[in-house]
Short mmCIF file of C-alpha atoms and ligand atoms in Angstrom, two decimals:
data_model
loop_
_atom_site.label_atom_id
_atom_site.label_comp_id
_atom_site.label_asym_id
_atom_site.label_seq_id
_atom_site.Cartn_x
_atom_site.Cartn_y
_atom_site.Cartn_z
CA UNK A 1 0.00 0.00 0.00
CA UNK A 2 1.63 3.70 -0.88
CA UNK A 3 0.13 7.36 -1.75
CA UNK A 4 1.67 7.42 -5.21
CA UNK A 5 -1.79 7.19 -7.41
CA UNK A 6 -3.16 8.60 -10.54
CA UNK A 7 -5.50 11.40 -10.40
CA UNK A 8 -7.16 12.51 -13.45
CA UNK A 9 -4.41 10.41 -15.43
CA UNK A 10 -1.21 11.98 -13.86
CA UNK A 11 0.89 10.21 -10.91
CA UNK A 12 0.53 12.04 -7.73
CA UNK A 13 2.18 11.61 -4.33
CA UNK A 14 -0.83 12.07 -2.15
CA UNK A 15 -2.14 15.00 -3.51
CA UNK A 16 0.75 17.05 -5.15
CA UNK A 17 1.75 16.22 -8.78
CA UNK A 18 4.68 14.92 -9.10
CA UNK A 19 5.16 16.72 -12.43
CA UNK A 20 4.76 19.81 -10.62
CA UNK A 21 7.83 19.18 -8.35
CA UNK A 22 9.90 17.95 -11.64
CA UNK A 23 8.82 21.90 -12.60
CA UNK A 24 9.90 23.29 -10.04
CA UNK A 25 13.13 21.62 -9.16
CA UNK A 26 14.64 19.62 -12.15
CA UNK A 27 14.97 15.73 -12.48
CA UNK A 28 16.28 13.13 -11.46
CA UNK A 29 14.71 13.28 -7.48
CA UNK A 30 13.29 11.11 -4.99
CA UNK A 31 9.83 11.83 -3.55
CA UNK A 32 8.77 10.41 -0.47
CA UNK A 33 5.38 10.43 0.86
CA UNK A 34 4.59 10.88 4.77
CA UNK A 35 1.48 9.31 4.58
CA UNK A 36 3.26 5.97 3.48
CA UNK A 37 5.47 6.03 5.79
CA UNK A 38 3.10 6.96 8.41
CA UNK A 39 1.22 3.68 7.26
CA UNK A 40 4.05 1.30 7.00
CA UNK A 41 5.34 2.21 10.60
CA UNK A 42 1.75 2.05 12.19
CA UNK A 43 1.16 -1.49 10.72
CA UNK A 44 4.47 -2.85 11.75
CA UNK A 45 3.77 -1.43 15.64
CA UNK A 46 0.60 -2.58 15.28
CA UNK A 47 1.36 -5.91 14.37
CA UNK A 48 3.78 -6.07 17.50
CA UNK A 49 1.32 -5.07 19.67
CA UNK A 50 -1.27 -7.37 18.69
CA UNK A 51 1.20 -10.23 19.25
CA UNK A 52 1.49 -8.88 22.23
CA UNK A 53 5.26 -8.26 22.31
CA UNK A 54 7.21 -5.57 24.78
CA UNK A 55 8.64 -3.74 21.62
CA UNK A 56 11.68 -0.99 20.78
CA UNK A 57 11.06 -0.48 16.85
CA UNK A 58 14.83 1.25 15.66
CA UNK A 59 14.25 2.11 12.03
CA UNK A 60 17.86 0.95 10.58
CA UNK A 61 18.50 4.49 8.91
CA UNK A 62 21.13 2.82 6.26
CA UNK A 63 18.09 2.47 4.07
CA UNK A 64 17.34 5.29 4.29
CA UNK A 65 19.30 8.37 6.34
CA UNK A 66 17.79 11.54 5.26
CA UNK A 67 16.73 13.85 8.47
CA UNK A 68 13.43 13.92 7.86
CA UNK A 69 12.60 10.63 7.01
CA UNK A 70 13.75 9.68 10.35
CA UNK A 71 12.06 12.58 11.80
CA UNK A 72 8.44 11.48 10.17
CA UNK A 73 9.10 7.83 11.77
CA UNK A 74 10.43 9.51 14.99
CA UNK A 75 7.37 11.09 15.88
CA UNK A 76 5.85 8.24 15.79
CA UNK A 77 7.58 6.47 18.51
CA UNK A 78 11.00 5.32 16.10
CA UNK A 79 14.33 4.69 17.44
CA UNK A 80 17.22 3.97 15.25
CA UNK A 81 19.39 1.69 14.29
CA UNK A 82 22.94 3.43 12.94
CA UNK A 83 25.54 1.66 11.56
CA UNK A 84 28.17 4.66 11.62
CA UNK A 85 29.00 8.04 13.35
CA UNK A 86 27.10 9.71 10.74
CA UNK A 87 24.11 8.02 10.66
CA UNK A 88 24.16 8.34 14.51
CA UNK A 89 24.43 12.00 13.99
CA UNK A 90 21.63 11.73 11.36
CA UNK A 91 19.72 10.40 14.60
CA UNK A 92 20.23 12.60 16.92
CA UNK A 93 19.63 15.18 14.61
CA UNK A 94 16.17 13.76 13.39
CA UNK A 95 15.14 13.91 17.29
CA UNK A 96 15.54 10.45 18.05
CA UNK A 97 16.84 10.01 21.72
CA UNK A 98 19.34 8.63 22.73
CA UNK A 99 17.71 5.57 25.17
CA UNK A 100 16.17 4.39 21.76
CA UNK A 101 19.26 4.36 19.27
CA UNK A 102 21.20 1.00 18.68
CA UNK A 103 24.49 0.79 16.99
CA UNK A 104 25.65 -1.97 14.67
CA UNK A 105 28.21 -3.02 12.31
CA UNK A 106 31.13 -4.94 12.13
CA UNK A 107 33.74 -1.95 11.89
CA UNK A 108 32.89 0.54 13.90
CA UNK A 109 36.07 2.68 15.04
CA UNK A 110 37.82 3.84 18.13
CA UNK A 111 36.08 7.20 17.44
CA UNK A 112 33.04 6.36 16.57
CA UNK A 113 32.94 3.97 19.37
CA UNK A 114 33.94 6.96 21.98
CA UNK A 115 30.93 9.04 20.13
CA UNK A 116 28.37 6.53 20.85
CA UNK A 117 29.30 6.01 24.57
CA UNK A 118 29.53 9.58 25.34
CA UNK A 119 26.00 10.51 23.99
CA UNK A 120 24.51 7.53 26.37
CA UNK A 121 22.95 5.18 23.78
CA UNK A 122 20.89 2.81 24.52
CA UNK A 123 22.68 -0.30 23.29
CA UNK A 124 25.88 -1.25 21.37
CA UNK A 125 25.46 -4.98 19.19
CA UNK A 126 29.17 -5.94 19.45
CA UNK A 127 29.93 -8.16 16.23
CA UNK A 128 33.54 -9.69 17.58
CA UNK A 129 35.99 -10.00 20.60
CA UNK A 130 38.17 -7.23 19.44
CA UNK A 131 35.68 -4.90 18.83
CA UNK A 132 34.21 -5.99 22.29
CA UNK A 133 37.88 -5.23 24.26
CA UNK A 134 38.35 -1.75 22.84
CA UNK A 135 34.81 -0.95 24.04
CA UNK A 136 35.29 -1.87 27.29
CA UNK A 137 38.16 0.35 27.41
CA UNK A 138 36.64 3.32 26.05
CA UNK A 139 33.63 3.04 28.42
CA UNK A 140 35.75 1.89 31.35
CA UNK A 141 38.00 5.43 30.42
CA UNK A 142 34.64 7.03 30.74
CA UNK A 143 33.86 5.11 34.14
CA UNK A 144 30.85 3.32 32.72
CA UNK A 145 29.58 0.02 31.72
CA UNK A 146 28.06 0.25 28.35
CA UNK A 147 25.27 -1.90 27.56
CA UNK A 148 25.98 -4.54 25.43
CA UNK A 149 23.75 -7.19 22.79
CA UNK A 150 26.14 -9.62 21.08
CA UNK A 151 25.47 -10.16 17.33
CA UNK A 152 25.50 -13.81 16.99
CA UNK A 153 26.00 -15.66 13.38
CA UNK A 154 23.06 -17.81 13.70
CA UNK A 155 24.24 -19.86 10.48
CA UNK A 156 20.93 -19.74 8.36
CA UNK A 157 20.33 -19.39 5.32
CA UNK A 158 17.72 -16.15 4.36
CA UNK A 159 16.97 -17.38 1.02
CA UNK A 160 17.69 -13.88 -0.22
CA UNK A 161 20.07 -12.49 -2.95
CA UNK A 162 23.98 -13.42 -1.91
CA UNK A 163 24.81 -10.06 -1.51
CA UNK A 164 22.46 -9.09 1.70
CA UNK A 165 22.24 -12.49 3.22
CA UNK A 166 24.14 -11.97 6.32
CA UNK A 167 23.55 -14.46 8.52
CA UNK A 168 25.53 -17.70 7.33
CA UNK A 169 29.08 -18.66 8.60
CA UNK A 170 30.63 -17.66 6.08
CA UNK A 171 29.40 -13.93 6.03
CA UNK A 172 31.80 -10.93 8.14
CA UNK A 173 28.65 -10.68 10.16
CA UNK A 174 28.72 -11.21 14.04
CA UNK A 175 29.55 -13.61 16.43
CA UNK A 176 30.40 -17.41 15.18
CA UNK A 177 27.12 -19.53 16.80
CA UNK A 178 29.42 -22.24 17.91
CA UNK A 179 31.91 -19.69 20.28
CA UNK A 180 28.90 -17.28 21.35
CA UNK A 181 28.64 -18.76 24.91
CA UNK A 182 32.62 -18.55 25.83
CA UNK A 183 32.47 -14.75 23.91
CA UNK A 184 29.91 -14.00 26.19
CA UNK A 185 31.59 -15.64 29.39
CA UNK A 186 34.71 -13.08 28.57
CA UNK A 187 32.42 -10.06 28.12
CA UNK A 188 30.83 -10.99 31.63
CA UNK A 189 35.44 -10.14 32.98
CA UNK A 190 35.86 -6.91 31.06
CA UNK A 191 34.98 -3.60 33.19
CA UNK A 192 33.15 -1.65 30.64
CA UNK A 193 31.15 -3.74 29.22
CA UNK A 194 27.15 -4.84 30.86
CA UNK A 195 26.38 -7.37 28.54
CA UNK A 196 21.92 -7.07 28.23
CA UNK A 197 20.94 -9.51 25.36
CA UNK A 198 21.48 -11.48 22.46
CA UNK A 199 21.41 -9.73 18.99
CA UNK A 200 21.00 -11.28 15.45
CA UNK A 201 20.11 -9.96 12.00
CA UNK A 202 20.02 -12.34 9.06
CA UNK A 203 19.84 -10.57 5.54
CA UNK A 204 17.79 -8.30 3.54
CA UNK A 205 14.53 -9.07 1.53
CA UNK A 206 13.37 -12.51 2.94
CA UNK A 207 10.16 -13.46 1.56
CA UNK A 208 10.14 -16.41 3.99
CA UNK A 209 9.15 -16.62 7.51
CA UNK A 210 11.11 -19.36 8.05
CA UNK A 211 14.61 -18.69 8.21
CA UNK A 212 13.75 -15.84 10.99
CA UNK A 213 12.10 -18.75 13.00
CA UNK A 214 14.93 -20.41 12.49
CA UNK A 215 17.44 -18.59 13.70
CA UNK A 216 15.32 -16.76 16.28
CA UNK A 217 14.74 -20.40 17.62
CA UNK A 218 19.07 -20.48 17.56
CA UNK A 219 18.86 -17.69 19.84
CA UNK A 220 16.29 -18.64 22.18
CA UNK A 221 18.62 -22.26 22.95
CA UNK A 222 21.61 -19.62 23.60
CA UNK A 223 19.56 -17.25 25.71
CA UNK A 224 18.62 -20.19 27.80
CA UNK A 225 22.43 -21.52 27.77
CA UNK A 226 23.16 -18.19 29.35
CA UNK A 227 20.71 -17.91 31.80
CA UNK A 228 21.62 -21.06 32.89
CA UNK A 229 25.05 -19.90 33.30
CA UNK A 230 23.82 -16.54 35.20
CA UNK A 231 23.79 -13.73 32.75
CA UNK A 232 20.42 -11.17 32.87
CA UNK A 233 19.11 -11.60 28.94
CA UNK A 234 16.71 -8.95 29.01
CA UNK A 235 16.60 -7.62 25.41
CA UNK A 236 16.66 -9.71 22.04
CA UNK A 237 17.26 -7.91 18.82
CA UNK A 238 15.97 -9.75 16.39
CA UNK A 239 17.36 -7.46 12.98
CA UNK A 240 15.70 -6.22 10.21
CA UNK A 241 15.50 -7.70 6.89
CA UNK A 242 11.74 -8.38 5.98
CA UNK A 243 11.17 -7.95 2.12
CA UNK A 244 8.77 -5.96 0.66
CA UNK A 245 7.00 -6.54 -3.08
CA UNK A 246 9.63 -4.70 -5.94
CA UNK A 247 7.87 -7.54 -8.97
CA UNK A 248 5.63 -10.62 -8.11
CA UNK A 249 7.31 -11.56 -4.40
CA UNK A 250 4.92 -11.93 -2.13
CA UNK A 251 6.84 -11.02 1.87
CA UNK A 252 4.94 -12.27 5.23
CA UNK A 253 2.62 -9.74 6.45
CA UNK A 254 4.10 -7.90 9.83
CA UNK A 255 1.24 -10.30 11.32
CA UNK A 256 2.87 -13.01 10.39
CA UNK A 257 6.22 -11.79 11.08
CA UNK A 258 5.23 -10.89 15.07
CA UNK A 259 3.84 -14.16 15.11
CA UNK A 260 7.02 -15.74 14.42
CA UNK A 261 8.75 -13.61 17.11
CA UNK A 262 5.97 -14.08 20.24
CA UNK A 263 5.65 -18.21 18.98
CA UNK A 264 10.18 -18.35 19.25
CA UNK A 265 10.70 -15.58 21.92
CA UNK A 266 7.80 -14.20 23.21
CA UNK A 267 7.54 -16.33 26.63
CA UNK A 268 11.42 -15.11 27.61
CA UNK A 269 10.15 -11.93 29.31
CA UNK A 270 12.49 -10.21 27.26
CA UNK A 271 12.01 -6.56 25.60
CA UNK A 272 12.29 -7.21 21.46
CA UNK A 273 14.40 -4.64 19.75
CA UNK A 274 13.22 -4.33 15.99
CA UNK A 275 15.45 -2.79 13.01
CA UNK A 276 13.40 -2.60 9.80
CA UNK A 277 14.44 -0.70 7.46
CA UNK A 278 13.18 -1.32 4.10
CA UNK A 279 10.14 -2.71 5.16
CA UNK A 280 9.18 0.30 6.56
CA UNK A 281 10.99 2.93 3.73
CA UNK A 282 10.77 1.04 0.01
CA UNK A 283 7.72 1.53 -0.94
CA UNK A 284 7.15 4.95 0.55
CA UNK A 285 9.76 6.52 -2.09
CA UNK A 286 9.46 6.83 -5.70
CA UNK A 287 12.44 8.49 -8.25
CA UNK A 288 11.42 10.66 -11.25
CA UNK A 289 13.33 11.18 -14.11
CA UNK A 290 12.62 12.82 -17.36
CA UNK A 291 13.55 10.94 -20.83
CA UNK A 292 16.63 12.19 -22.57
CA UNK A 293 16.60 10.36 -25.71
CA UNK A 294 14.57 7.81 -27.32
CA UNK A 295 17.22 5.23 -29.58
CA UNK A 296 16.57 2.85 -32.15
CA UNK A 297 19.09 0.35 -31.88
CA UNK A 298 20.24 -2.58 -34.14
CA UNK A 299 17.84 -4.92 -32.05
CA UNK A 300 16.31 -3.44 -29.42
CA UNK A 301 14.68 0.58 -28.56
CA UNK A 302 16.77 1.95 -25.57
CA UNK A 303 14.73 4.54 -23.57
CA UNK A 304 17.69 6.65 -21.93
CA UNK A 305 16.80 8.17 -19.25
CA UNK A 306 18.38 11.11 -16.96
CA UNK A 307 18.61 8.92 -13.88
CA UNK A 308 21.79 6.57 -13.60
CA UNK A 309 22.96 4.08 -11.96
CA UNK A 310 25.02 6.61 -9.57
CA UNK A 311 21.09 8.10 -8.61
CA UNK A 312 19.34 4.41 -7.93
CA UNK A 313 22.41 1.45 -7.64
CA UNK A 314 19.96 -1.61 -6.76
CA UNK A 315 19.80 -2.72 -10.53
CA UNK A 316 23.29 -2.60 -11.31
CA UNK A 317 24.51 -3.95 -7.83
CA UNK A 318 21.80 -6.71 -6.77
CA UNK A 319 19.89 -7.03 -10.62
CA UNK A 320 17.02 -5.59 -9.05
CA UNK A 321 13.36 -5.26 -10.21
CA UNK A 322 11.95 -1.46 -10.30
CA UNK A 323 8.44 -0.77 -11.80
CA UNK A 324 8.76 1.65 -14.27
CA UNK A 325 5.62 3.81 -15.28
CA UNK A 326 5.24 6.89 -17.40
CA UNK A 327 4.22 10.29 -14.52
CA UNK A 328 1.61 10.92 -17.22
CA UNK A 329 -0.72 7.60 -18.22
CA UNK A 330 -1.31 7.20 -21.80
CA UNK A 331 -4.63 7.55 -23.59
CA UNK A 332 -6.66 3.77 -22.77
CA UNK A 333 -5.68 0.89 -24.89
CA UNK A 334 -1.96 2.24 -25.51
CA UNK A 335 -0.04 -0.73 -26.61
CA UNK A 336 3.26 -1.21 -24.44
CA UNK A 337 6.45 -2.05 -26.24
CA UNK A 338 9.26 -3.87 -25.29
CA UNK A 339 12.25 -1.24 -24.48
CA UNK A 340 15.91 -0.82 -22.26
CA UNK A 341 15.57 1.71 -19.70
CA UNK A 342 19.33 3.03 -19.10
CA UNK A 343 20.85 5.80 -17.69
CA UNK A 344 23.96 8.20 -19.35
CA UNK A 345 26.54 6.54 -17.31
CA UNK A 346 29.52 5.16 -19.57
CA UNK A 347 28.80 1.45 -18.03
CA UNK A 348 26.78 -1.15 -19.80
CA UNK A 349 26.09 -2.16 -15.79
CA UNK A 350 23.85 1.48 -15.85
CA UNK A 351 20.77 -0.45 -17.32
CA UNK A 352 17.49 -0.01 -14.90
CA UNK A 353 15.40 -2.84 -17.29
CA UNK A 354 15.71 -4.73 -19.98
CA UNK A 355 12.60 -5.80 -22.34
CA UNK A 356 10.70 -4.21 -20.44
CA UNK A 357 7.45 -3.66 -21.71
CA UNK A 358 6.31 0.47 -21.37
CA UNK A 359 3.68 2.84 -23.13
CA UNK A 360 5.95 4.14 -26.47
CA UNK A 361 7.49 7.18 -24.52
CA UNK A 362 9.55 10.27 -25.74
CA UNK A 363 12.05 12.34 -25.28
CA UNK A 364 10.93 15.11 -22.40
CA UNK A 365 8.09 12.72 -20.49
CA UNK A 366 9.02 12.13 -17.40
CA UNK A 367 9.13 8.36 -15.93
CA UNK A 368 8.47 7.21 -12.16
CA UNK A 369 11.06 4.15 -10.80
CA UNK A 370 8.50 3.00 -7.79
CA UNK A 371 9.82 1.18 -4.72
CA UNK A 372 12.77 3.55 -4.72
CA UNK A 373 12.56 4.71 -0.92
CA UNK A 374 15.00 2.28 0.40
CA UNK A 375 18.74 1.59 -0.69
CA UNK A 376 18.09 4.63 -3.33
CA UNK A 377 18.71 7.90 -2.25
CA UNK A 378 20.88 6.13 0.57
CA UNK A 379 23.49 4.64 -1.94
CA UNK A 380 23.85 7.71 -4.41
CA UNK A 381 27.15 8.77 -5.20
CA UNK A 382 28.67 11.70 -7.71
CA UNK A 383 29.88 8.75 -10.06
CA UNK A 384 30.21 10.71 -13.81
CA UNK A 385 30.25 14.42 -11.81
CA UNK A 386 26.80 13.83 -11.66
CA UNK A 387 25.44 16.14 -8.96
CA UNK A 388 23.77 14.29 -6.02
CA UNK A 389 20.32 13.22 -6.47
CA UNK A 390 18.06 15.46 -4.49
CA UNK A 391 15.12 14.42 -2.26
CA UNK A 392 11.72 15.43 -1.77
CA UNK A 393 9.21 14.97 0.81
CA UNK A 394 5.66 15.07 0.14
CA UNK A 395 2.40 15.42 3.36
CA UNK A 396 -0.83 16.29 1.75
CA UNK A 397 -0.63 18.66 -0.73
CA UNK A 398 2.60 20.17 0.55
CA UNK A 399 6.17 19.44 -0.38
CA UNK A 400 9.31 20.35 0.45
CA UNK A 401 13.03 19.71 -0.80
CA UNK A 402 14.69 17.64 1.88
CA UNK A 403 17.90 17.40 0.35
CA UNK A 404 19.21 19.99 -2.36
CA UNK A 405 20.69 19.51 -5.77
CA UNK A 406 24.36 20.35 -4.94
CA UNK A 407 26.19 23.17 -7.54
CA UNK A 408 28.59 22.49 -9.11
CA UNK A 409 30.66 25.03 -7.53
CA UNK A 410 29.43 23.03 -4.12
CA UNK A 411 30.67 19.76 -5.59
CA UNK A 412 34.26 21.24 -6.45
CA UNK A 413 35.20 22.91 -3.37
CA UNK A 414 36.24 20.09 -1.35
CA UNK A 415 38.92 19.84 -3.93
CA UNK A 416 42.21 22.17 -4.58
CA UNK A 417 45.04 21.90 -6.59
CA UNK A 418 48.73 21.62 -5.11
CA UNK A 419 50.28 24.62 -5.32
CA UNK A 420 53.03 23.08 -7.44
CA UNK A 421 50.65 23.86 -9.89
C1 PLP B 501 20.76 -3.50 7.04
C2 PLP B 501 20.45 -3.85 8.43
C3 PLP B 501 19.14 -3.77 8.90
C4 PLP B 501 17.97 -3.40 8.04
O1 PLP B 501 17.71 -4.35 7.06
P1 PLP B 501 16.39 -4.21 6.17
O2 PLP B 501 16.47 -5.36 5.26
O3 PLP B 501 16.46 -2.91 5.46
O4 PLP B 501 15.22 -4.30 7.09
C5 PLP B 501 18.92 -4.06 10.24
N1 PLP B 501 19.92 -4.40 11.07
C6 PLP B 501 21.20 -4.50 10.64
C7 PLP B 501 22.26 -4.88 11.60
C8 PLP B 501 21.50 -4.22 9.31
O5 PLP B 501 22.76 -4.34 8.88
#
């Protein structure tokens, strides 16, 4: 379910045009509607709450980081789940406090490390033993124990493309399943370190329930290993990772997904620590980008667009599926024709679809890429000079620019030349 509809044959998000915003501020941009948002993160907590769980929903802000994205899911109730200084500053910016922000990732630095500790978060997943040592000595510097989840490895397959599956053996991700217990039993010596829970988080885009019963079902055999053995589990972070629809996949509903938590965890008296971030972002986000050319090639009609693969990566990194519709519907009965969408970009990789079948289009329309919310805007880059994508933000019939188009004088002035020129 999203806001992005037709109204008298043009594509609207909720009720402002989005060929009105490509007026006023150029294309390509991202346009993200409140209202989907608002509804994504009110059926997820719902869904929680009906299962009757004692929940902490941190929206993982890698899918998306912008300020007031998090904001929008902030005021309703969001924490965060950061996976670097700067997202953590993204936080804190967007409002979120402190007692609800979670930090994660495998690499996290000294500094970033001392950042997190000093502005009194409320949890730190610790993915290995030397990431675990130096943060006992930065919070013992600071004379405090900092509260600690281990990310465990739970060695299970997601089912989900090979490069966001996260949780098997052989991924960088957290703490091998097999040495979790004697990890923990050294956490338990060090002086900064109050070790609360057990965290896991298995991949990106499962369309399965069961691999997260699976390996929630891992963690409830360790939390009871540790009890046993004396340590206070009171919080289990069970990730992110639920899929949402980009083609014909069809993901659990949140229902089903809460029910798989309260039937594998919910009896441990233990507060559940959520970190969607797709699920909750995707489909709330659309890009728009204008045709540049239409080109008859030797075999095939390429539709090139003025969105690349620097603006929306998923297609070129993971081969994934965006729906593609013209902003402005044809007349009824338009036949579509098979075309490749691609972007400028000197890289064959810098393809969005291929065969696709589209209403004949030409040069000037504008075309929506839906599904765009997560992993889009959050993975830009300048790649070609290309300026960085701005993003819009749509409630009601208002909108608002949430992140400029940089100048090109903006883009430049990080550099300089040596003066031995
Ligand atoms: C990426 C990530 C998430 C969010 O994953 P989604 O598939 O977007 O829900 C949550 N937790 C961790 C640790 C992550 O790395």
């Amino acid at each position: 379910m999203n806001h992005f509809d037709l109204i008298d044959g043009s594509l609207h998000a909720e009720q402002v045009a989005l060929a009105e915003i490509a007026a006023r501020i150029g294309t390509p941009f991202y346009c993200y509607s409140t209202a989907t948002l608002v509804r994504h993160y009110t059926v997820f907590a719902h869904a929680l709450e009906k299962a009757g769980l004692d929940a902490t929903i941190c929206f993982a802000c890698k899918a998306n980081p912008n300020v007031a994205v998090i904001r929008t899911l902030a005021e309703l109730g969001a924490g965060a789940d950061v996976v670097s200084e700067g997202e953590l500053r993204q936080a804190l910016a967007a409002g979120v406090p402190p007692g609800r922000i979670v930090f994660s990732g495998v690499g996290k630095t000294r500094g970033e490390l001392e950042f997190a500790v000093a502005k009194g978060i409320m949890q730190i997943n610790v993915e290995s033993e030397p990431e675990l040592e130096l943060l006992s000595s930065v919070a013992a510097e600071r004379g405090i124990r900092m509260p600690v989840s281990l990310r465990v490895n739970p060695d299970v397959d997601a089912g989900t493309h090979a490069k966001i599956t996260t949780g098997k053996k052989e991924n960088k991700f957290g703490i091998e399943w097999t040495r979790a217990h004697e990890v923990y039993r050294k956490a338990r010596t060090l002086p900064g370190i109050e070790v609360v829970g057990v965290a896991c988080h298995i991949g990106s885009q499962l369309t399965e329930v069961a691999p997260f019963r699976e390996a929630f079902l891992r963690v409830r055999d360790l939390v009871a290993i540790l009890r046993a053995d004396g340590f206070d589990i009171r919080r289990l972070d069970v990730g992110g990772g639920l899929g949402v629809p980009y083609e014909d996949e069809t993901p659990p509903h949140p229902d089903e997904y809460a029910a798989a938590i309260r039937d594998t965890l919910g009896d441990l008296g233990c507060r559940i620590v959520l970190e969607p971030g797709r699920l909750l972002v995707a489909n709330a986000g659309i890009l728009v980008s204008r045709v540049v050319y239409v080109k008859e090639g030797a075999t095939r009609t390429f539709v090139i667009v003025d969105a690349a693969m620097n603006d929306l990566m998923r297609p070129a990194l993971y081969d994934a599926h965006h729906a593609i519709e013209p902003v402005t519907a044809p007349p009824p009965g338009t036949e579509p024709v098979p075309v490749d969408v691609v972007g400028p970009v000197c890289e064959t990789g810098d393809t969005f679809a291929r065969q696709r079948l589209l209403p004949p289009v030409k040069a000037g329309d504008l075309l929506a890429f839906r599904t765009a919310g997560a992993y889009g805007a959050a993975m830009a880059s300048t790649y070609n000079t290309r300026p960085l994508v701005p993003e819009v933000l749509v409630k009601g019939d208002r909108f608002a620019v949430v992140r400029a188009r940089p100048t090109y004088e903006e883009m430049r002035a990080l550099e300089s030349l040596p003066d031995w020129f």
